[in-house]
mmCIF file of C-alpha atoms in Angstrom:
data_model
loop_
_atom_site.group_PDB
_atom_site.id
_atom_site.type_symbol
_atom_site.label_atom_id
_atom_site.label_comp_id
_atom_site.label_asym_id
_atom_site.label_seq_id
_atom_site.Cartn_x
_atom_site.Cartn_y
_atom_site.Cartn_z
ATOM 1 C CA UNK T 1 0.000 0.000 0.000
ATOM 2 C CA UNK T 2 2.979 2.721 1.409
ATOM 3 C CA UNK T 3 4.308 2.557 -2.394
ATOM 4 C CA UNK T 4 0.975 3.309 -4.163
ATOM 5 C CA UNK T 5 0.414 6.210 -1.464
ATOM 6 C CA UNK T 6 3.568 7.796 -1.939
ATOM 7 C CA UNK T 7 3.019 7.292 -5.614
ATOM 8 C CA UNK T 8 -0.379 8.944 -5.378
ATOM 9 C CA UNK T 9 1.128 11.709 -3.791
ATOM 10 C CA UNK T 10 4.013 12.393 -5.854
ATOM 11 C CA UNK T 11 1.190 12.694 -8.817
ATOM 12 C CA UNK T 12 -0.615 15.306 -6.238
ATOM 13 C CA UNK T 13 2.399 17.527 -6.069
ATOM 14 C CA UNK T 14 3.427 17.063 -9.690
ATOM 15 C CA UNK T 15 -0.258 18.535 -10.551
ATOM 16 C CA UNK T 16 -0.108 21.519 -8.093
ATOM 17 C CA UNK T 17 3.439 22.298 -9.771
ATOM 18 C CA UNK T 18 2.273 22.241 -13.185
ATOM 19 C CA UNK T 19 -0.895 24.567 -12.332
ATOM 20 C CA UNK T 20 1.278 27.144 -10.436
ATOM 21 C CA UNK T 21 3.693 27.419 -13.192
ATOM 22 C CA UNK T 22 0.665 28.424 -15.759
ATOM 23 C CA UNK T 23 -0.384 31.221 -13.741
ATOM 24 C CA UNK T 24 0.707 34.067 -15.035
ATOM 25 C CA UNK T 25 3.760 35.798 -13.575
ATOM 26 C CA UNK T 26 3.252 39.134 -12.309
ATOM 27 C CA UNK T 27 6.937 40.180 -12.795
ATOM 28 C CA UNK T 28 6.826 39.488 -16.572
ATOM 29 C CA UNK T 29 5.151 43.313 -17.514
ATOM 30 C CA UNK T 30 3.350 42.810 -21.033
ATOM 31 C CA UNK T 31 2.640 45.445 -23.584
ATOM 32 C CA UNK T 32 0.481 45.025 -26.356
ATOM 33 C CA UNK T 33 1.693 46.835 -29.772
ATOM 34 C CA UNK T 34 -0.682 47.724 -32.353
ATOM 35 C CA UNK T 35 -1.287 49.699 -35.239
ATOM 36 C CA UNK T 36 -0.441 49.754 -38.738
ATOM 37 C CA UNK T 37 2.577 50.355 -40.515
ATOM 38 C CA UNK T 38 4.739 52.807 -38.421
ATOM 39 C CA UNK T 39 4.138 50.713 -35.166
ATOM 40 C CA UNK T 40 4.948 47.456 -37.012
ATOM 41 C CA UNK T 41 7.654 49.223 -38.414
ATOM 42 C CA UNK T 42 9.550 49.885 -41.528
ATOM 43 C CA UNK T 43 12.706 51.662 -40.874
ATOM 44 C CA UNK T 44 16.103 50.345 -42.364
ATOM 45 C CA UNK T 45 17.612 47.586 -40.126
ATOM 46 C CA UNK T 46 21.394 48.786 -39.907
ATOM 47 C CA UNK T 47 23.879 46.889 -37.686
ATOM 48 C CA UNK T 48 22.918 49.505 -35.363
ATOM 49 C CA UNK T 49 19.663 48.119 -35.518
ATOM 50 C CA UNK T 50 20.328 44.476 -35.332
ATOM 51 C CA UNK T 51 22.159 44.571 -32.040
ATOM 52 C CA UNK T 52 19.265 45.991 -30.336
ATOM 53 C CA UNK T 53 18.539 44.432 -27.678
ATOM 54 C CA UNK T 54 17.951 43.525 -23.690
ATOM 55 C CA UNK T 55 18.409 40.575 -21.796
ATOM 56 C CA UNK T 56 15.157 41.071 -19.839
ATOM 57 C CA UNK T 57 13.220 41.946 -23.041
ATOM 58 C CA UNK T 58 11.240 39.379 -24.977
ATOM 59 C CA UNK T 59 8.827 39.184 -27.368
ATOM 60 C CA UNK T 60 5.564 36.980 -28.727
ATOM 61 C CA UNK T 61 6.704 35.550 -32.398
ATOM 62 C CA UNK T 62 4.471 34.517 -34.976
ATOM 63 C CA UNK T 63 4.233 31.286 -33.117
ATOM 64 C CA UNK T 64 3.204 32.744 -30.267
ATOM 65 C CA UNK T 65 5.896 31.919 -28.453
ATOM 66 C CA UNK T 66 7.962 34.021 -25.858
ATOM 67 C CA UNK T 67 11.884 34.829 -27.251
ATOM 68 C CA UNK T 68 14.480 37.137 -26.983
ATOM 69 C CA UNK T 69 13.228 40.628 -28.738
ATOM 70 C CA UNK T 70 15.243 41.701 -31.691
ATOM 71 C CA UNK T 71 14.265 44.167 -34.544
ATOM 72 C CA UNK T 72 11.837 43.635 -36.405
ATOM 73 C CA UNK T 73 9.231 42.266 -33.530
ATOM 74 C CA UNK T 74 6.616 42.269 -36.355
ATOM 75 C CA UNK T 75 5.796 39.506 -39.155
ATOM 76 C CA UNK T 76 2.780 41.721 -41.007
ATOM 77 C CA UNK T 77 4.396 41.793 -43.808
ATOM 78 C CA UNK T 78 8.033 39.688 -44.099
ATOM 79 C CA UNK T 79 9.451 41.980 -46.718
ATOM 80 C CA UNK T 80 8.831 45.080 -45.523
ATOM 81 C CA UNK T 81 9.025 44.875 -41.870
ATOM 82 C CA UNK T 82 12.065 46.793 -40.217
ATOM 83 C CA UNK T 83 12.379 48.937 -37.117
ATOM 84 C CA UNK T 84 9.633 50.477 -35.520
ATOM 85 C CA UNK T 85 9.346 52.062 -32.252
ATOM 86 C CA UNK T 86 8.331 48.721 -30.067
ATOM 87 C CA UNK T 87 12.432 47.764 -29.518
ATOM 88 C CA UNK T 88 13.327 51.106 -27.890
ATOM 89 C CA UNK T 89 9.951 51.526 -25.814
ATOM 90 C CA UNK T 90 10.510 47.765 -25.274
ATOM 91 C CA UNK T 91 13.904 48.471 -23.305
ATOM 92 C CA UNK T 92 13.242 51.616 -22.256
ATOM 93 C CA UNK T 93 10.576 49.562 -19.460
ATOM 94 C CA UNK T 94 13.165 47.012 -19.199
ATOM 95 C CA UNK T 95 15.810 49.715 -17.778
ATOM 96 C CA UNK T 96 13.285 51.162 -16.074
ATOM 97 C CA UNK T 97 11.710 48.206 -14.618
ATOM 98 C CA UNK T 98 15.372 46.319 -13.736
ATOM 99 C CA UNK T 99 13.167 43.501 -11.731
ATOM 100 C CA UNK T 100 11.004 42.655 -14.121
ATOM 101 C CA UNK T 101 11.013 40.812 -17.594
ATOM 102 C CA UNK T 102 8.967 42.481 -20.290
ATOM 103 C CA UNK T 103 7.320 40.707 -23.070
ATOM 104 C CA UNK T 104 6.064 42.598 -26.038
ATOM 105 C CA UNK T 105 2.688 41.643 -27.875
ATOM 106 C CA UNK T 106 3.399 42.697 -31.698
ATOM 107 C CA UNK T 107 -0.363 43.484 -33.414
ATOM 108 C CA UNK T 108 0.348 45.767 -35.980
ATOM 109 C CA UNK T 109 -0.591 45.343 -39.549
ATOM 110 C CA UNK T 110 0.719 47.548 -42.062
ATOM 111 C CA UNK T 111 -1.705 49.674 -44.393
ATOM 112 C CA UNK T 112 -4.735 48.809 -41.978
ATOM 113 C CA UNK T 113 -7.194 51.689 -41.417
ATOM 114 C CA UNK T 114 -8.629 52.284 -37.574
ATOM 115 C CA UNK T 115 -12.446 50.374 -38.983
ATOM 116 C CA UNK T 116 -10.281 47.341 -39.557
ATOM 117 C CA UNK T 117 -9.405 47.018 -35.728
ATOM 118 C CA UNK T 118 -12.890 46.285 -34.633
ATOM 119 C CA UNK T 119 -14.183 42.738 -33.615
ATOM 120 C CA UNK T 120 -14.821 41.042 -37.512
ATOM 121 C CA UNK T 121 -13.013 43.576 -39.114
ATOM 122 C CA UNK T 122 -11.057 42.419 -42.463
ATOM 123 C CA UNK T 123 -7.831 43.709 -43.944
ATOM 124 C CA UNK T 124 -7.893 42.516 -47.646
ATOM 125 C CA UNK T 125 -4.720 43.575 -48.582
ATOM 126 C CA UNK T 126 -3.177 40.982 -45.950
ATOM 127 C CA UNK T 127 -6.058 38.796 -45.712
ATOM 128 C CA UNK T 128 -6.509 39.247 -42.028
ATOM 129 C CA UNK T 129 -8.398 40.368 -39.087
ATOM 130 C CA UNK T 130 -6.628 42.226 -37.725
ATOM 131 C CA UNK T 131 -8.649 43.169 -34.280
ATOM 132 C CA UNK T 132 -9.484 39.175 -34.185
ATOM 133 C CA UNK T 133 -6.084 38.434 -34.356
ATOM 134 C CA UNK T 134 -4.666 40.372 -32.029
ATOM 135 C CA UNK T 135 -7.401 38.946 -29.469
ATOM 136 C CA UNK T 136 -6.188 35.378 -29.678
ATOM 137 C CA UNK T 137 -2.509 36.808 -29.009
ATOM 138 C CA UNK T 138 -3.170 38.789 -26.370
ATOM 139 C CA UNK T 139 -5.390 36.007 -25.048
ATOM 140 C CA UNK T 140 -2.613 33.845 -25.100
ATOM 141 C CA UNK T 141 -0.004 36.183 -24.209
ATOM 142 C CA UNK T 142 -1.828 36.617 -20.725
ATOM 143 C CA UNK T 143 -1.568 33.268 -19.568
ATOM 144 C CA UNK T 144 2.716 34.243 -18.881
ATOM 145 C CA UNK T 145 2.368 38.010 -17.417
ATOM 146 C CA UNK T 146 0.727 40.888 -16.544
ATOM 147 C CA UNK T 147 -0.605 43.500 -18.920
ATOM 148 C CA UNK T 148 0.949 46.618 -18.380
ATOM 149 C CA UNK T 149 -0.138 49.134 -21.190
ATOM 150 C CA UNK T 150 -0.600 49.731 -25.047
ATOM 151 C CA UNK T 151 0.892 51.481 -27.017
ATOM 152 C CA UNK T 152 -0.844 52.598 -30.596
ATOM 153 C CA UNK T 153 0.083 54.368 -34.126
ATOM 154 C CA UNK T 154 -1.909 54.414 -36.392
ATOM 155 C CA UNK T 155 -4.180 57.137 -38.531
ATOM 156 C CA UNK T 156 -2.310 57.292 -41.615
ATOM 157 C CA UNK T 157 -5.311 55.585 -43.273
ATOM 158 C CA UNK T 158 -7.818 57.548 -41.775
ATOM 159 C CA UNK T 159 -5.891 61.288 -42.075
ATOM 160 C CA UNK T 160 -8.873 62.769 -44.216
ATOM 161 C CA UNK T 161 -10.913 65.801 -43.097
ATOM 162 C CA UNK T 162 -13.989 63.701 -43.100
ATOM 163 C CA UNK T 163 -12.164 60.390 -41.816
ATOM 164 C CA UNK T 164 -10.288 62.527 -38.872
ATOM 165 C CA UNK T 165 -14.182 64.130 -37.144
ATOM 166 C CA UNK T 166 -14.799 60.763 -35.976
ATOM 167 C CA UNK T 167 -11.535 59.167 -35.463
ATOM 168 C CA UNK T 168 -10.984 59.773 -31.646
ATOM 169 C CA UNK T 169 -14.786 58.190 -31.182
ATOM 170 C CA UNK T 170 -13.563 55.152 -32.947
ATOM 171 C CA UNK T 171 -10.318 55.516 -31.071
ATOM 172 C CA UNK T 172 -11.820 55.443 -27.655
ATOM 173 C CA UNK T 173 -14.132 52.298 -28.508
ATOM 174 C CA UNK T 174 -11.129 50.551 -28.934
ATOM 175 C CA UNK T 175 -9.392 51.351 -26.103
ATOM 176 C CA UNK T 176 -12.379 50.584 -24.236
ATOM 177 C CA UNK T 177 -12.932 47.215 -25.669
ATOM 178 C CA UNK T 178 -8.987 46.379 -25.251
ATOM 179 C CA UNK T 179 -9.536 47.369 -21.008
ATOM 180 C CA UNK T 180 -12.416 45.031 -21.380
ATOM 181 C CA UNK T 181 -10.309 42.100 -22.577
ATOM 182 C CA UNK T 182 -7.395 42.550 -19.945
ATOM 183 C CA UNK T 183 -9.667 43.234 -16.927
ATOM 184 C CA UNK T 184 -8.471 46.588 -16.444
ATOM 185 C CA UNK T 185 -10.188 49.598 -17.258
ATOM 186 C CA UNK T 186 -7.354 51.742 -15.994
ATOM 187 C CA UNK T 187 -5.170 50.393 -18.571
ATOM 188 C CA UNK T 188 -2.546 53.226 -19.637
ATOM 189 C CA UNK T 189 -2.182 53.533 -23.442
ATOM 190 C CA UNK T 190 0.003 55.840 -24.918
ATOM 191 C CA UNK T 191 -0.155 56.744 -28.576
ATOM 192 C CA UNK T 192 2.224 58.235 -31.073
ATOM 193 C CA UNK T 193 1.048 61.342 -33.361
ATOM 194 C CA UNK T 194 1.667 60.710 -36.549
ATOM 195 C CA UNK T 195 4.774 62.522 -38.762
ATOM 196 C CA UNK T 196 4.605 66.434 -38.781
ATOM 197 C CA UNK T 197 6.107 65.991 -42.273
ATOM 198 C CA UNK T 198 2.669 65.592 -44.085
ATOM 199 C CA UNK T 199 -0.036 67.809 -44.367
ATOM 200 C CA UNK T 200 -2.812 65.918 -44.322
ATOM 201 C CA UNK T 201 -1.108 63.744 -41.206
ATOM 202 C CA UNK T 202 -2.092 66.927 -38.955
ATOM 203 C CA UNK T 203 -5.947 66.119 -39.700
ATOM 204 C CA UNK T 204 -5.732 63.291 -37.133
ATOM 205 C CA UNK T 205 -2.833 65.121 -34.728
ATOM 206 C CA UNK T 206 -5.605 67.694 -33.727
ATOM 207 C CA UNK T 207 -8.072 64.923 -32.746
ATOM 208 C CA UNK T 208 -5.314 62.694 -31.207
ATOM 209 C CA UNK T 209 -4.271 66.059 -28.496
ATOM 210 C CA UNK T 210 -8.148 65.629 -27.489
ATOM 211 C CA UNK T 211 -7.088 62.115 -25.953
ATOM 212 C CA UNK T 212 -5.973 62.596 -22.700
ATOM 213 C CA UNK T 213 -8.558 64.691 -21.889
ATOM 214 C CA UNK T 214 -11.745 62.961 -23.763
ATOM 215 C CA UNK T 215 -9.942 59.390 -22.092
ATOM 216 C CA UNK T 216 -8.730 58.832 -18.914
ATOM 217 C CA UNK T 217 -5.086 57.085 -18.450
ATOM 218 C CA UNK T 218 -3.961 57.991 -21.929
ATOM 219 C CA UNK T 219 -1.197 60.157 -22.898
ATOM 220 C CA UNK T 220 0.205 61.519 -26.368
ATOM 221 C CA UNK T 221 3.965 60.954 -27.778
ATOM 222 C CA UNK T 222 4.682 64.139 -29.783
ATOM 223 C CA UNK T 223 6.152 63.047 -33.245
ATOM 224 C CA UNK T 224 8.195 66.699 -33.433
ATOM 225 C CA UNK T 225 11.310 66.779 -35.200
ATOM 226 C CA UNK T 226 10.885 63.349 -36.251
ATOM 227 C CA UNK T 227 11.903 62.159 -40.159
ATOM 228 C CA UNK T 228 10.639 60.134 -42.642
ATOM 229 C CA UNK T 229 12.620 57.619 -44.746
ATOM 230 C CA UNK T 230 12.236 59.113 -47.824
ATOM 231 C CA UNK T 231 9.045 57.810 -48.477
ATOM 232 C CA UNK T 232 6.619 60.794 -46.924
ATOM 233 C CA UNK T 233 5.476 57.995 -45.253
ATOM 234 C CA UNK T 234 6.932 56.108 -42.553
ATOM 235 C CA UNK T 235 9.712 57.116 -40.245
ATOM 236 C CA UNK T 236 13.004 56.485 -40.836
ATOM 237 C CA UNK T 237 14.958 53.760 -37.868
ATOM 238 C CA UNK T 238 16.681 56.502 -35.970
ATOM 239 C CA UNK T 239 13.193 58.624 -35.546
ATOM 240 C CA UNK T 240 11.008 55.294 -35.101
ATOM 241 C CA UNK T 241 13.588 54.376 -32.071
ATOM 242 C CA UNK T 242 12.715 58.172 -31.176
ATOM 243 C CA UNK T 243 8.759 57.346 -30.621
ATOM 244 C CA UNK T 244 9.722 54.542 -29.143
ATOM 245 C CA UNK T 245 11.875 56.692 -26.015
ATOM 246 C CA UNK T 246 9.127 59.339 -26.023
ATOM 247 C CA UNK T 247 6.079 56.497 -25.588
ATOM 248 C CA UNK T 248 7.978 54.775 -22.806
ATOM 249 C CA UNK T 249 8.148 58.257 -21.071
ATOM 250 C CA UNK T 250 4.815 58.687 -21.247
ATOM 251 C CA UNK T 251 4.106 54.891 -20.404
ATOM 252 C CA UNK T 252 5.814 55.797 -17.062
ATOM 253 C CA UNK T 253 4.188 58.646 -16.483
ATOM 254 C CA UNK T 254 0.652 56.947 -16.767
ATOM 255 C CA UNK T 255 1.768 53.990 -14.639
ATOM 256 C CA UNK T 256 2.889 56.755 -11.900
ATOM 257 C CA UNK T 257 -0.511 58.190 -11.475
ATOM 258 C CA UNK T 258 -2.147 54.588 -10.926
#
């Protein structure tokens, strides 16, 4: 009998292991990325650029699983995917944070306009759902940490006159549905204004500086002085790694006043 018993209660102990390691850890800090193209990013990836890096900084691949972060942290699309501003935000809360890990959620899809990034919402040009998809990852993602914060760009798409009067209403369902999903409805989000260097771009800056005050726990990155590539488009590495800095200081900021 003795054997049997000890053998039942080796199985007993091997079950409560298992289920406390799936719980998630509250010292891994998660931040969910999302956007379209200048979150997922498309700056050139120099040397500079590949080295990027911290030990305590990790990311959720296309596989969804957790590895070392390293430029680019998106998979949108392969061939045009570079540096964006996730990496430097990304150890920016790693320095800042020096006892915790931080895991990065990357969401973004390139091209994708703010109606695609509701629940059924379709992005033909990459055949996804893009608001779907970033459900199951940060679904999954939550079973290892803690979500900390989001951090958004995106309005390119939308940067009409017409598009831009209804943008921060479509902006703050969003954010309201994503505080749904991660049982926090204090969740800080920060988002980047788009670049300064287009004219029609400033359409959606002068609903995005409505934010904080229209939303509570939400805070602006200024995009001044910032460059483009070349393109008109998207920033260049050294101003997307800019955004990056600036959104982490306004992460903090957010997270002081909880």
């Amino acid at each position: 009998m003795l054997p049997r018993f000890f053998l039942f209660l080796s199985l007993v102990f091997s079950c409560l292991f298992t289920s406390a390691q799936e719980k998630p850890d509250p010292d891994f800090h998660l931040y969910i990325l999302i956007g379209q193209s200048n979150m997922a990013g498309r700056g050139v990836i120099t040397d500079e650029f590949k080295s990027q890096g911290h030990p305590d900084l990790y990311m959720l691949n296309q596989q969804k699983l957790w590895v070392i972060a390293k430029n680019p942290l998106h998979f949108d699309k392969p061939k045009m995917d570079g540096v964006g501003p996730g990496m430097m935000f990304g150890i920016q809360m790693a320095e800042a944070n020096p006892t915790n890990k931080i895991g990065l959620i990357p969401c973004a899809v390139g091209g994708t306009a703010i109606e695609s990034w509701v629940p059924g919402g379709y992005d033909k040009a990459t055949n996804t759902h893009p608001y779907d998809d970033a459900l199951i990852r940060i679904k999954e993602a939550m079973k290892s940490g803690q979500i900390k914060g989001v951090i958004w760009h995106q309005g390119e798409a939308n940067s009409s006159l017409e598009k831009a009067k209804i943008y921060l209403t479509q902006l703050a369902e969003l954010i309201e549905r994503i505080r749904k999903l991660t049982g926090n409805p204090n969740l800080p989000v920060v988002v980047g204004e788009l670049g300064r260097y287009k004219e029609n771009y400033q359409y959606i800056n002068q609903e995005l500086v409505k934010l904080p005050t229209t939303v509570k726990f939400t805070a602006v990155a200024s995009s001044e002085d910032l460059v483009h590539k070349g393109d008109q488009i998207h920033f260049d590495g050294t101003s997307a790694n800019e955004m990056g800095k600036r959104m982490a200081v306004k992460m903090i900021e957010l997270q002081k006043k909880q």
